[in-house]
Amino acid sequence: MKKRKIVSVIVCMSMIGTMLVGCQKKEETTSTQTSEATPYEAAATTEKKDNVIRIGVISSLTGGSAIYGEGAQNSITMAAEEINGSDSPYKVEIVNGGKVVDDAGDSKQAVNAYNSLESQKPDAVVGAFFSSVTLPMAEIAKDQKMLLLATGATNYKVTKVGPTIFRDCFIDPYQGKMAASFAKEQGVKKAAIIYAKDDDYSNGLKDAFVENAKAAGIEIAYTGECTTKDTDFSAQASQAVASGADFLFYPCFLDTVPLLVQQARDAGYEGVIMGGDGWDGADTTGLESYFEKCYFTNHYSSEDTAPAVQKFVTKYKEKYSEKSLNACAALYYDAIYMLVEAAKNGGGSDTASLVKGMTGMKFTGVGGTFTLDKNGDPAKSVVVNTYEKGKVKWFKTLQPEAN
């Protein structure tokens, strides 16, 4: 019996040892699994105890659209200073040392920019200004349950990616509809279109304009194609003139706008030329007379007399170059304030609370008063700007309820 008891004790001790080893392995495995969670996922699931919203910001700082990134940097700095110097219950910290991360207007670079923010564990990411660079970031944000607040990304697909994706700009179908509405108001009978076939933004605006122009009884007399890299539009301009159109729609970005306008006028086109928000910041130097009777839809006007707009414009001009005072600056500025409002609505500065507070938000800012719909898109007014002696001037504001 004694020998059996000794054997039993040995067996028992062996079983206990095995169980302890098993528990240790299980704990190690659990620890390993937890460490594999990305910083974004950890930020989204870990309860925060402070009132500081950590924000990563992405925009274009290099290339032909660097003026947008300059405006974004200035405006987020200004917004952060205002909020942190106020009695707001929530404060903001712009990660990356307060600096915008450059997407260079390139989708691959945008993904790299987004990923570079991971180690800094932001509660939300703001950006970007272009749809083509925002869409791949939105896919990642959806998977990581990160709040992504897009600014100028007007492609309707952006917010449809997932429930944590929002924006503070209007969408392309809506902007194209407003352009057609403006054309109808101006008594346009025949319209010509020149668009960049290799650009989703240009295609989206073109399609929306065509659909709504036809519904308004406007004949599409000519449709010409180009690419985002083209510099010679003489052939398309000549055909637009030959079509007898009294309205030319060019939904492309600012870098090619001066070329198109100059070549259209040189071809003998004297009618209205109109574009979208991508015209904002186009260089009219030396072409001031060419830009008469040119218009573009935009997110705001610096001439708007609303208190929120004038406060922003006055302070921006005091601190920074007026050249970078564009719609991009206004949209990034509003985005920072929207996140503070989301924290108040959701009851916390963590990602989950911000998403909760952003959903269905009603907000008033530089871009006007709007409510985010079920897709996270705002129904907002659209400004129509024109030019006087090469300077952008407010022409009128189209209200959403009128369309």
mmCIF file of C-alpha atoms in Angstrom:
data_model
loop_
_atom_site.group_PDB
_atom_site.id
_atom_site.type_symbol
_atom_site.label_atom_id
_atom_site.label_comp_id
_atom_site.label_asym_id
_atom_site.label_seq_id
_atom_site.Cartn_x
_atom_site.Cartn_y
_atom_site.Cartn_z
ATOM 1 C CA MET A 1 0.000 0.000 0.000
ATOM 2 C CA LYS A 2 2.841 2.399 0.826
ATOM 3 C CA LYS A 3 4.459 1.836 -2.565
ATOM 4 C CA ARG A 4 1.159 2.382 -4.280
ATOM 5 C CA LYS A 5 0.681 5.607 -2.341
ATOM 6 C CA ILE A 6 4.105 6.826 -3.431
ATOM 7 C CA VAL A 7 3.324 5.977 -7.025
ATOM 8 C CA SER A 8 -0.022 7.741 -6.736
ATOM 9 C CA VAL A 9 1.645 10.819 -5.318
ATOM 10 C CA ILE A 10 4.189 10.828 -8.147
ATOM 11 C CA VAL A 11 1.449 10.454 -10.770
ATOM 12 C CA CYS A 12 -0.593 13.181 -9.147
ATOM 13 C CA MET A 13 2.360 15.560 -9.011
ATOM 14 C CA SER A 14 3.109 14.774 -12.647
ATOM 15 C CA MET A 15 -0.459 15.579 -13.669
ATOM 16 C CA ILE A 16 -0.383 18.862 -11.731
ATOM 17 C CA GLY A 17 2.904 19.762 -13.436
ATOM 18 C CA THR A 18 1.419 19.028 -16.850
ATOM 19 C CA MET A 19 -1.622 21.150 -16.060
ATOM 20 C CA LEU A 20 0.582 24.049 -14.957
ATOM 21 C CA VAL A 21 2.647 23.811 -18.122
ATOM 22 C CA GLY A 22 -0.567 23.702 -20.165
ATOM 23 C CA CYS A 23 -1.897 26.764 -18.391
ATOM 24 C CA GLN A 24 1.380 28.556 -18.986
ATOM 25 C CA LYS A 25 1.247 27.726 -22.696
ATOM 26 C CA LYS A 26 -2.364 28.855 -22.882
ATOM 27 C CA GLU A 27 -1.452 32.161 -21.224
ATOM 28 C CA GLU A 28 1.479 32.598 -23.600
ATOM 29 C CA THR A 29 -0.794 31.888 -26.564
ATOM 30 C CA THR A 30 -3.392 34.346 -25.325
ATOM 31 C CA SER A 31 -0.711 36.976 -24.806
ATOM 32 C CA THR A 32 0.635 36.396 -28.302
ATOM 33 C CA GLN A 33 -2.818 36.684 -29.827
ATOM 34 C CA THR A 34 -3.475 39.945 -28.010
ATOM 35 C CA SER A 35 -0.173 41.434 -29.132
ATOM 36 C CA GLU A 36 -1.051 40.708 -32.740
ATOM 37 C CA ALA A 37 -3.917 43.223 -32.659
ATOM 38 C CA THR A 38 -3.004 46.343 -34.578
ATOM 39 C CA PRO A 39 -2.623 49.602 -32.652
ATOM 40 C CA TYR A 40 -5.755 50.861 -34.423
ATOM 41 C CA GLU A 41 -7.786 47.860 -33.241
ATOM 42 C CA ALA A 42 -6.422 48.220 -29.736
ATOM 43 C CA ALA A 43 -7.349 51.894 -29.739
ATOM 44 C CA ALA A 44 -10.842 51.057 -30.951
ATOM 45 C CA THR A 45 -11.477 48.454 -28.222
ATOM 46 C CA THR A 46 -9.592 49.859 -25.209
ATOM 47 C CA GLU A 47 -11.565 52.211 -22.998
ATOM 48 C CA LYS A 48 -9.914 55.620 -22.711
ATOM 49 C CA LYS A 49 -9.844 57.510 -19.447
ATOM 50 C CA ASP A 50 -8.839 60.946 -20.729
ATOM 51 C CA ASN A 51 -10.615 63.701 -22.643
ATOM 52 C CA VAL A 52 -8.017 64.096 -25.386
ATOM 53 C CA ILE A 53 -8.918 63.130 -28.961
ATOM 54 C CA ARG A 54 -5.801 61.937 -30.765
ATOM 55 C CA ILE A 55 -6.140 62.713 -34.474
ATOM 56 C CA GLY A 56 -4.055 61.637 -37.456
ATOM 57 C CA VAL A 57 -4.298 63.893 -40.509
ATOM 58 C CA ILE A 58 -3.481 63.025 -44.135
ATOM 59 C CA SER A 59 -3.362 65.354 -47.151
ATOM 60 C CA SER A 60 -1.258 66.248 -50.204
ATOM 61 C CA LEU A 61 1.864 68.224 -49.335
ATOM 62 C CA THR A 62 3.818 67.611 -52.526
ATOM 63 C CA GLY A 63 3.051 67.628 -56.244
ATOM 64 C CA GLY A 64 0.571 69.738 -58.153
ATOM 65 C CA SER A 65 -1.905 69.800 -55.278
ATOM 66 C CA ALA A 66 0.496 70.895 -52.535
ATOM 67 C CA ILE A 67 -1.507 74.084 -52.037
ATOM 68 C CA TYR A 68 -4.311 71.921 -50.637
ATOM 69 C CA GLY A 69 -2.013 70.287 -48.095
ATOM 70 C CA GLU A 70 -0.718 73.693 -47.056
ATOM 71 C CA GLY A 71 -4.275 74.821 -46.375
ATOM 72 C CA ALA A 72 -5.007 71.618 -44.464
ATOM 73 C CA GLN A 73 -1.930 72.019 -42.260
ATOM 74 C CA ASN A 74 -2.674 75.632 -41.440
ATOM 75 C CA SER A 75 -6.329 75.025 -40.661
ATOM 76 C CA ILE A 76 -5.866 72.003 -38.382
ATOM 77 C CA THR A 77 -3.189 73.882 -36.444
ATOM 78 C CA MET A 78 -5.540 76.819 -36.066
ATOM 79 C CA ALA A 79 -8.477 74.620 -35.028
ATOM 80 C CA ALA A 80 -6.390 72.727 -32.452
ATOM 81 C CA GLU A 81 -5.118 75.975 -30.920
ATOM 82 C CA GLU A 82 -8.662 77.341 -30.671
ATOM 83 C CA ILE A 83 -10.141 74.207 -29.143
ATOM 84 C CA ASN A 84 -7.334 73.630 -26.657
ATOM 85 C CA GLY A 85 -7.448 77.270 -25.581
ATOM 86 C CA SER A 86 -11.200 77.171 -25.010
ATOM 87 C CA ASP A 87 -13.398 75.733 -22.245
ATOM 88 C CA SER A 88 -14.267 72.707 -24.395
ATOM 89 C CA PRO A 89 -14.581 69.533 -22.280
ATOM 90 C CA TYR A 90 -12.603 67.730 -24.960
ATOM 91 C CA LYS A 91 -9.176 68.702 -26.258
ATOM 92 C CA VAL A 92 -7.373 67.548 -29.401
ATOM 93 C CA GLU A 93 -3.882 66.310 -30.143
ATOM 94 C CA ILE A 94 -2.712 66.133 -33.733
ATOM 95 C CA VAL A 95 -0.357 63.152 -33.783
ATOM 96 C CA ASN A 96 2.822 63.061 -35.859
ATOM 97 C CA GLY A 97 4.023 66.113 -33.970
ATOM 98 C CA GLY A 98 1.055 68.155 -35.144
ATOM 99 C CA LYS A 99 1.981 67.635 -38.788
ATOM 100 C CA VAL A 100 -0.070 66.427 -41.735
ATOM 101 C CA VAL A 101 1.204 63.187 -43.279
ATOM 102 C CA ASP A 102 1.761 63.524 -47.032
ATOM 103 C CA ASP A 103 -0.239 61.313 -49.401
ATOM 104 C CA ALA A 104 1.374 63.001 -52.454
ATOM 105 C CA GLY A 105 -1.944 62.606 -54.286
ATOM 106 C CA ASP A 106 -1.084 58.925 -54.820
ATOM 107 C CA SER A 107 -3.112 55.946 -53.596
ATOM 108 C CA LYS A 108 -0.093 53.821 -52.634
ATOM 109 C CA GLN A 109 1.523 56.694 -50.799
ATOM 110 C CA ALA A 110 -1.792 57.336 -49.057
ATOM 111 C CA VAL A 111 -1.865 53.778 -47.707
ATOM 112 C CA ASN A 112 1.719 54.209 -46.489
ATOM 113 C CA ALA A 113 0.729 57.498 -44.860
ATOM 114 C CA TYR A 114 -2.224 55.842 -43.136
ATOM 115 C CA ASN A 115 -0.135 52.911 -41.913
ATOM 116 C CA SER A 116 2.568 55.247 -40.618
ATOM 117 C CA LEU A 117 0.072 56.572 -38.073
ATOM 118 C CA GLU A 118 -0.610 53.166 -36.502
ATOM 119 C CA SER A 119 2.136 53.292 -33.882
ATOM 120 C CA GLN A 120 0.768 56.603 -32.603
ATOM 121 C CA LYS A 121 -2.662 55.096 -31.885
ATOM 122 C CA PRO A 122 -4.989 57.861 -33.097
ATOM 123 C CA ASP A 123 -8.638 57.797 -32.117
ATOM 124 C CA ALA A 124 -9.628 59.086 -35.562
ATOM 125 C CA VAL A 125 -8.035 59.874 -38.915
ATOM 126 C CA VAL A 126 -8.932 62.926 -41.015
ATOM 127 C CA GLY A 127 -8.375 62.808 -44.788
ATOM 128 C CA ALA A 128 -7.940 62.785 -47.535
ATOM 129 C CA PHE A 129 -8.923 65.474 -50.012
ATOM 130 C CA PHE A 130 -8.983 63.249 -53.112
ATOM 131 C CA SER A 131 -11.287 60.265 -53.574
ATOM 132 C CA SER A 132 -8.683 58.111 -55.316
ATOM 133 C CA VAL A 133 -6.384 58.212 -52.307
ATOM 134 C CA THR A 134 -9.180 58.039 -49.718
ATOM 135 C CA LEU A 135 -10.855 54.877 -50.996
ATOM 136 C CA PRO A 136 -7.958 52.475 -50.212
ATOM 137 C CA MET A 137 -7.579 54.061 -46.773
ATOM 138 C CA ALA A 138 -11.300 53.606 -46.159
ATOM 139 C CA GLU A 139 -10.990 49.872 -46.798
ATOM 140 C CA ILE A 140 -8.300 49.585 -44.137
ATOM 141 C CA ALA A 141 -10.206 51.795 -41.702
ATOM 142 C CA LYS A 142 -13.300 49.630 -42.104
ATOM 143 C CA ASP A 143 -11.382 46.458 -41.233
ATOM 144 C CA GLN A 144 -9.744 48.126 -38.231
ATOM 145 C CA LYS A 145 -12.950 49.824 -37.040
ATOM 146 C CA MET A 146 -11.172 53.165 -37.228
ATOM 147 C CA LEU A 147 -13.117 56.384 -37.727
ATOM 148 C CA LEU A 148 -12.057 57.990 -41.015
ATOM 149 C CA LEU A 149 -13.429 61.465 -41.683
ATOM 150 C CA ALA A 150 -12.899 62.317 -45.353
ATOM 151 C CA THR A 151 -12.703 65.940 -46.420
ATOM 152 C CA GLY A 152 -12.763 66.635 -50.175
ATOM 153 C CA ALA A 153 -13.255 62.996 -51.226
ATOM 154 C CA THR A 154 -16.494 63.442 -53.162
ATOM 155 C CA ASN A 155 -16.788 59.976 -54.760
ATOM 156 C CA TYR A 156 -20.074 58.521 -53.492
ATOM 157 C CA LYS A 157 -18.388 55.129 -52.869
ATOM 158 C CA VAL A 158 -16.176 56.422 -50.043
ATOM 159 C CA THR A 159 -18.699 56.295 -47.179
ATOM 160 C CA LYS A 160 -20.354 53.158 -48.510
ATOM 161 C CA VAL A 161 -17.193 51.222 -47.614
ATOM 162 C CA GLY A 162 -18.195 50.904 -43.969
ATOM 163 C CA PRO A 163 -20.050 52.380 -40.956
ATOM 164 C CA THR A 164 -16.967 54.107 -39.507
ATOM 165 C CA ILE A 165 -16.379 56.217 -42.641
ATOM 166 C CA PHE A 166 -17.818 59.752 -42.785
ATOM 167 C CA ARG A 167 -17.206 62.962 -44.723
ATOM 168 C CA ASP A 168 -17.899 66.690 -44.460
ATOM 169 C CA CYS A 169 -18.057 67.432 -48.208
ATOM 170 C CA PHE A 170 -20.865 66.884 -50.702
ATOM 171 C CA ILE A 171 -20.686 63.948 -53.135
ATOM 172 C CA ASP A 172 -20.094 63.983 -56.895
ATOM 173 C CA PRO A 173 -23.621 63.021 -57.997
ATOM 174 C CA TYR A 174 -24.990 65.893 -55.911
ATOM 175 C CA GLN A 175 -22.372 68.352 -57.186
ATOM 176 C CA GLY A 176 -23.044 67.335 -60.802
ATOM 177 C CA LYS A 177 -26.766 67.755 -60.216
ATOM 178 C CA MET A 178 -26.197 71.263 -58.862
ATOM 179 C CA ALA A 179 -24.055 72.188 -61.888
ATOM 180 C CA ALA A 180 -26.876 71.099 -64.200
ATOM 181 C CA SER A 181 -29.352 73.067 -62.102
ATOM 182 C CA PHE A 182 -27.150 76.143 -62.459
ATOM 183 C CA ALA A 183 -26.945 75.631 -66.231
ATOM 184 C CA LYS A 184 -30.734 75.462 -66.425
ATOM 185 C CA GLU A 185 -31.041 78.675 -64.397
ATOM 186 C CA GLN A 186 -28.695 80.377 -66.848
ATOM 187 C CA GLY A 187 -30.948 79.427 -69.764
ATOM 188 C CA VAL A 188 -28.495 76.982 -71.348
ATOM 189 C CA LYS A 189 -29.826 75.103 -74.393
ATOM 190 C CA LYS A 190 -26.782 73.153 -75.570
ATOM 191 C CA ALA A 191 -23.915 71.874 -73.448
ATOM 192 C CA ALA A 192 -20.523 70.461 -74.384
ATOM 193 C CA ILE A 193 -18.462 68.325 -72.022
ATOM 194 C CA ILE A 194 -14.735 67.611 -71.892
ATOM 195 C CA TYR A 195 -13.765 65.179 -69.138
ATOM 196 C CA ALA A 196 -10.771 63.086 -68.041
ATOM 197 C CA LYS A 197 -11.587 59.482 -68.844
ATOM 198 C CA ASP A 198 -8.862 58.171 -66.511
ATOM 199 C CA ASP A 199 -10.214 59.927 -63.411
ATOM 200 C CA ASP A 200 -13.119 58.715 -61.234
ATOM 201 C CA TYR A 201 -13.844 62.247 -60.025
ATOM 202 C CA SER A 202 -14.189 63.573 -63.564
ATOM 203 C CA ASN A 203 -16.310 60.614 -64.650
ATOM 204 C CA GLY A 204 -18.615 60.935 -61.648
ATOM 205 C CA LEU A 205 -19.297 64.611 -62.222
ATOM 206 C CA LYS A 206 -19.734 64.100 -65.953
ATOM 207 C CA ASP A 207 -22.283 61.292 -65.494
ATOM 208 C CA ALA A 208 -24.308 63.245 -62.942
ATOM 209 C CA PHE A 209 -24.283 66.376 -65.071
ATOM 210 C CA VAL A 210 -25.405 64.510 -68.202
ATOM 211 C CA GLU A 211 -28.260 62.768 -66.392
ATOM 212 C CA ASN A 212 -29.591 65.953 -64.805
ATOM 213 C CA ALA A 213 -28.970 68.193 -67.827
ATOM 214 C CA LYS A 214 -30.996 65.890 -70.057
ATOM 215 C CA ALA A 215 -33.778 65.821 -67.445
ATOM 216 C CA ALA A 216 -33.722 69.627 -67.509
ATOM 217 C CA GLY A 217 -34.131 69.688 -71.298
ATOM 218 C CA ILE A 218 -30.512 70.641 -72.052
ATOM 219 C CA GLU A 219 -29.044 69.016 -75.158
ATOM 220 C CA ILE A 220 -25.600 67.434 -74.793
ATOM 221 C CA ALA A 221 -24.177 68.622 -78.117
ATOM 222 C CA TYR A 222 -20.645 67.269 -77.709
ATOM 223 C CA THR A 223 -18.730 64.988 -75.337
ATOM 224 C CA GLY A 224 -14.938 64.944 -75.590
ATOM 225 C CA GLU A 225 -12.395 62.876 -73.712
ATOM 226 C CA CYS A 226 -8.960 63.730 -72.369
ATOM 227 C CA THR A 227 -6.656 62.371 -69.646
ATOM 228 C CA THR A 228 -5.326 63.909 -66.459
ATOM 229 C CA LYS A 229 -1.901 64.207 -68.094
ATOM 230 C CA ASP A 230 -3.008 66.016 -71.263
ATOM 231 C CA THR A 231 -1.882 69.561 -71.977
ATOM 232 C CA ASP A 232 -3.289 69.990 -75.488
ATOM 233 C CA PHE A 233 -7.068 70.438 -75.656
ATOM 234 C CA SER A 234 -7.212 72.285 -78.979
ATOM 235 C CA ALA A 235 -8.973 69.462 -80.859
ATOM 236 C CA GLN A 236 -11.686 69.033 -78.191
ATOM 237 C CA ALA A 237 -12.102 72.801 -77.876
ATOM 238 C CA SER A 238 -12.601 73.188 -81.619
ATOM 239 C CA GLN A 239 -15.268 70.489 -81.655
ATOM 240 C CA ALA A 240 -17.024 72.069 -78.694
ATOM 241 C CA VAL A 241 -17.178 75.340 -80.623
ATOM 242 C CA ALA A 242 -18.414 73.559 -83.751
ATOM 243 C CA SER A 243 -21.228 71.894 -81.774
ATOM 244 C CA GLY A 244 -22.850 75.249 -81.139
ATOM 245 C CA ALA A 245 -22.818 74.732 -77.363
ATOM 246 C CA ASP A 246 -23.346 77.765 -75.140
ATOM 247 C CA PHE A 247 -22.093 75.963 -72.025
ATOM 248 C CA LEU A 248 -18.866 73.945 -71.596
ATOM 249 C CA PHE A 249 -18.510 71.623 -68.593
ATOM 250 C CA TYR A 250 -14.944 70.714 -67.632
ATOM 251 C CA PRO A 251 -14.982 68.626 -64.413
ATOM 252 C CA CYS A 252 -11.218 68.270 -63.886
ATOM 253 C CA PHE A 253 -8.580 69.422 -61.422
ATOM 254 C CA LEU A 254 -6.923 72.813 -61.062
ATOM 255 C CA ASP A 255 -3.584 72.015 -62.733
ATOM 256 C CA THR A 256 -5.098 71.692 -66.233
ATOM 257 C CA VAL A 257 -7.876 74.269 -65.857
ATOM 258 C CA PRO A 258 -5.834 77.281 -67.124
ATOM 259 C CA LEU A 259 -4.780 75.296 -70.210
ATOM 260 C CA LEU A 260 -8.324 74.257 -71.049
ATOM 261 C CA VAL A 261 -9.777 77.724 -70.525
ATOM 262 C CA GLN A 262 -7.079 79.397 -72.621
ATOM 263 C CA GLN A 263 -7.354 76.930 -75.492
ATOM 264 C CA ALA A 264 -11.164 77.032 -75.511
ATOM 265 C CA ARG A 265 -11.138 80.832 -75.736
ATOM 266 C CA ASP A 266 -8.432 80.776 -78.404
ATOM 267 C CA ALA A 267 -10.600 78.356 -80.405
ATOM 268 C CA GLY A 268 -13.359 80.967 -80.415
ATOM 269 C CA TYR A 269 -15.523 79.693 -77.574
ATOM 270 C CA GLU A 270 -17.261 82.649 -75.895
ATOM 271 C CA GLY A 271 -19.845 80.885 -73.736
ATOM 272 C CA VAL A 272 -19.872 79.794 -70.101
ATOM 273 C CA ILE A 273 -17.197 77.360 -68.898
ATOM 274 C CA MET A 274 -17.891 75.541 -65.642
ATOM 275 C CA GLY A 275 -16.117 73.044 -63.418
ATOM 276 C CA GLY A 276 -16.384 71.422 -60.008
ATOM 277 C CA ASP A 277 -14.610 71.963 -56.705
ATOM 278 C CA GLY A 278 -11.407 70.656 -58.321
ATOM 279 C CA TRP A 279 -11.019 74.121 -59.882
ATOM 280 C CA ASP A 280 -10.410 75.686 -56.486
ATOM 281 C CA GLY A 281 -6.935 77.241 -56.471
ATOM 282 C CA ALA A 282 -6.463 77.295 -60.263
ATOM 283 C CA ASP A 283 -3.814 79.802 -61.383
ATOM 284 C CA THR A 284 -5.312 82.569 -63.523
ATOM 285 C CA THR A 285 -2.133 84.644 -63.817
ATOM 286 C CA GLY A 286 -1.898 86.204 -67.274
ATOM 287 C CA LEU A 287 -5.281 84.753 -68.228
ATOM 288 C CA GLU A 288 -7.534 87.067 -66.255
ATOM 289 C CA SER A 289 -9.703 88.017 -69.246
ATOM 290 C CA TYR A 290 -10.008 84.380 -70.336
ATOM 291 C CA PHE A 291 -11.694 83.490 -67.036
ATOM 292 C CA GLU A 292 -14.602 85.876 -67.520
ATOM 293 C CA LYS A 293 -17.860 83.855 -67.655
ATOM 294 C CA CYS A 294 -16.189 80.931 -65.864
ATOM 295 C CA TYR A 295 -17.769 79.314 -62.808
ATOM 296 C CA PHE A 296 -17.171 76.397 -60.466
ATOM 297 C CA THR A 297 -19.089 74.692 -57.666
ATOM 298 C CA ASN A 298 -17.410 74.681 -54.270
ATOM 299 C CA HIS A 299 -17.849 73.872 -50.594
ATOM 300 C CA TYR A 300 -17.738 77.425 -49.270
ATOM 301 C CA SER A 301 -16.994 81.027 -50.180
ATOM 302 C CA SER A 302 -14.670 83.297 -48.224
ATOM 303 C CA GLU A 303 -17.164 86.081 -48.990
ATOM 304 C CA ASP A 304 -19.979 84.334 -47.127
ATOM 305 C CA THR A 305 -21.172 86.677 -44.363
ATOM 306 C CA ALA A 306 -22.021 83.845 -41.940
ATOM 307 C CA PRO A 307 -20.241 84.429 -38.582
ATOM 308 C CA ALA A 308 -18.481 81.037 -38.676
ATOM 309 C CA VAL A 309 -17.063 81.777 -42.124
ATOM 310 C CA GLN A 310 -15.902 85.306 -41.375
ATOM 311 C CA LYS A 311 -14.268 84.252 -38.106
ATOM 312 C CA PHE A 312 -12.348 81.539 -39.949
ATOM 313 C CA VAL A 313 -11.376 83.729 -42.908
ATOM 314 C CA THR A 314 -10.270 86.702 -40.799
ATOM 315 C CA LYS A 315 -8.097 84.635 -38.494
ATOM 316 C CA TYR A 316 -6.627 82.579 -41.337
ATOM 317 C CA LYS A 317 -5.582 85.704 -43.228
ATOM 318 C CA GLU A 318 -3.965 87.104 -40.086
ATOM 319 C CA LYS A 319 -1.877 83.978 -39.558
ATOM 320 C CA TYR A 320 -1.181 82.534 -43.011
ATOM 321 C CA SER A 321 -0.912 83.238 -46.720
ATOM 322 C CA GLU A 322 -4.231 84.027 -48.358
ATOM 323 C CA LYS A 323 -3.158 81.907 -51.334
ATOM 324 C CA SER A 324 -3.789 78.715 -49.353
ATOM 325 C CA LEU A 325 -7.174 79.902 -48.085
ATOM 326 C CA ASN A 326 -9.172 77.387 -50.087
ATOM 327 C CA ALA A 327 -12.025 74.934 -49.627
ATOM 328 C CA CYS A 328 -9.582 72.256 -48.513
ATOM 329 C CA ALA A 329 -8.527 74.441 -45.590
ATOM 330 C CA ALA A 330 -12.164 75.041 -44.632
ATOM 331 C CA LEU A 331 -13.060 71.347 -44.792
ATOM 332 C CA TYR A 332 -10.105 70.225 -42.653
ATOM 333 C CA TYR A 333 -10.876 72.971 -40.153
ATOM 334 C CA ASP A 334 -14.484 71.799 -39.848
ATOM 335 C CA ALA A 335 -13.349 68.171 -39.546
ATOM 336 C CA ILE A 336 -11.403 68.845 -36.341
ATOM 337 C CA TYR A 337 -14.397 70.592 -34.788
ATOM 338 C CA MET A 338 -16.685 67.766 -35.916
ATOM 339 C CA LEU A 339 -14.614 65.264 -33.959
ATOM 340 C CA VAL A 340 -14.959 67.373 -30.808
ATOM 341 C CA GLU A 341 -18.714 67.500 -31.383
ATOM 342 C CA ALA A 342 -18.714 63.719 -31.904
ATOM 343 C CA ALA A 343 -16.972 63.229 -28.547
ATOM 344 C CA LYS A 344 -19.633 65.341 -26.843
ATOM 345 C CA ASN A 345 -22.426 63.421 -28.572
ATOM 346 C CA GLY A 346 -20.886 60.008 -27.960
ATOM 347 C CA GLY A 347 -19.686 60.648 -24.435
ATOM 348 C CA GLY A 348 -16.001 59.885 -24.899
ATOM 349 C CA SER A 349 -12.781 60.458 -26.827
ATOM 350 C CA ASP A 350 -12.259 56.799 -27.791
ATOM 351 C CA THR A 351 -12.933 55.631 -31.342
ATOM 352 C CA ALA A 352 -16.171 53.791 -30.572
ATOM 353 C CA SER A 353 -17.636 56.846 -28.821
ATOM 354 C CA LEU A 354 -16.560 59.108 -31.670
ATOM 355 C CA VAL A 355 -18.245 56.861 -34.236
ATOM 356 C CA LYS A 356 -21.405 56.828 -32.135
ATOM 357 C CA GLY A 357 -21.337 60.612 -31.814
ATOM 358 C CA MET A 358 -20.631 61.182 -35.499
ATOM 359 C CA THR A 359 -23.553 59.037 -36.674
ATOM 360 C CA GLY A 360 -26.464 61.256 -37.709
ATOM 361 C CA MET A 361 -24.645 64.358 -36.474
ATOM 362 C CA LYS A 362 -26.042 67.832 -37.057
ATOM 363 C CA PHE A 363 -23.200 70.325 -37.398
ATOM 364 C CA THR A 364 -22.695 74.009 -38.134
ATOM 365 C CA GLY A 365 -19.320 75.208 -39.338
ATOM 366 C CA VAL A 366 -17.518 77.043 -42.106
ATOM 367 C CA GLY A 367 -19.177 74.726 -44.634
ATOM 368 C CA GLY A 368 -22.648 75.636 -43.384
ATOM 369 C CA THR A 369 -25.224 73.709 -41.387
ATOM 370 C CA PHE A 370 -25.832 70.095 -42.323
ATOM 371 C CA THR A 371 -26.872 66.705 -40.998
ATOM 372 C CA LEU A 372 -25.033 63.492 -41.849
ATOM 373 C CA ASP A 373 -27.341 60.986 -43.519
ATOM 374 C CA LYS A 374 -27.403 57.204 -43.106
ATOM 375 C CA ASN A 375 -24.323 56.883 -45.319
ATOM 376 C CA GLY A 376 -22.367 59.493 -43.361
ATOM 377 C CA ASP A 377 -22.762 62.117 -46.119
ATOM 378 C CA PRO A 378 -23.900 65.717 -45.528
ATOM 379 C CA ALA A 379 -26.801 67.333 -47.360
ATOM 380 C CA LYS A 380 -25.426 70.844 -47.694
ATOM 381 C CA SER A 381 -25.531 73.984 -49.772
ATOM 382 C CA VAL A 382 -23.287 74.347 -52.820
ATOM 383 C CA VAL A 383 -21.506 77.603 -53.556
ATOM 384 C CA VAL A 384 -21.086 78.770 -57.154
ATOM 385 C CA ASN A 385 -18.016 80.959 -57.604
ATOM 386 C CA THR A 386 -17.026 83.028 -60.614
ATOM 387 C CA TYR A 387 -14.043 85.236 -61.540
ATOM 388 C CA GLU A 388 -13.531 88.981 -61.736
ATOM 389 C CA LYS A 389 -10.197 90.107 -63.167
ATOM 390 C CA GLY A 390 -8.826 86.664 -62.372
ATOM 391 C CA LYS A 391 -9.942 86.719 -58.728
ATOM 392 C CA VAL A 392 -12.437 84.210 -57.391
ATOM 393 C CA LYS A 393 -15.704 85.855 -56.417
ATOM 394 C CA TRP A 394 -18.842 84.430 -54.857
ATOM 395 C CA PHE A 395 -21.722 84.327 -57.351
ATOM 396 C CA LYS A 396 -24.538 82.493 -55.595
ATOM 397 C CA THR A 397 -25.358 79.656 -53.220
ATOM 398 C CA LEU A 398 -27.577 76.753 -54.234
ATOM 399 C CA GLN A 399 -29.568 75.345 -51.328
ATOM 400 C CA PRO A 400 -30.233 71.578 -51.052
ATOM 401 C CA GLU A 401 -33.937 72.025 -50.361
ATOM 402 C CA ALA A 402 -34.359 73.781 -53.711
ATOM 403 C CA ASN A 403 -33.297 70.698 -55.696
#
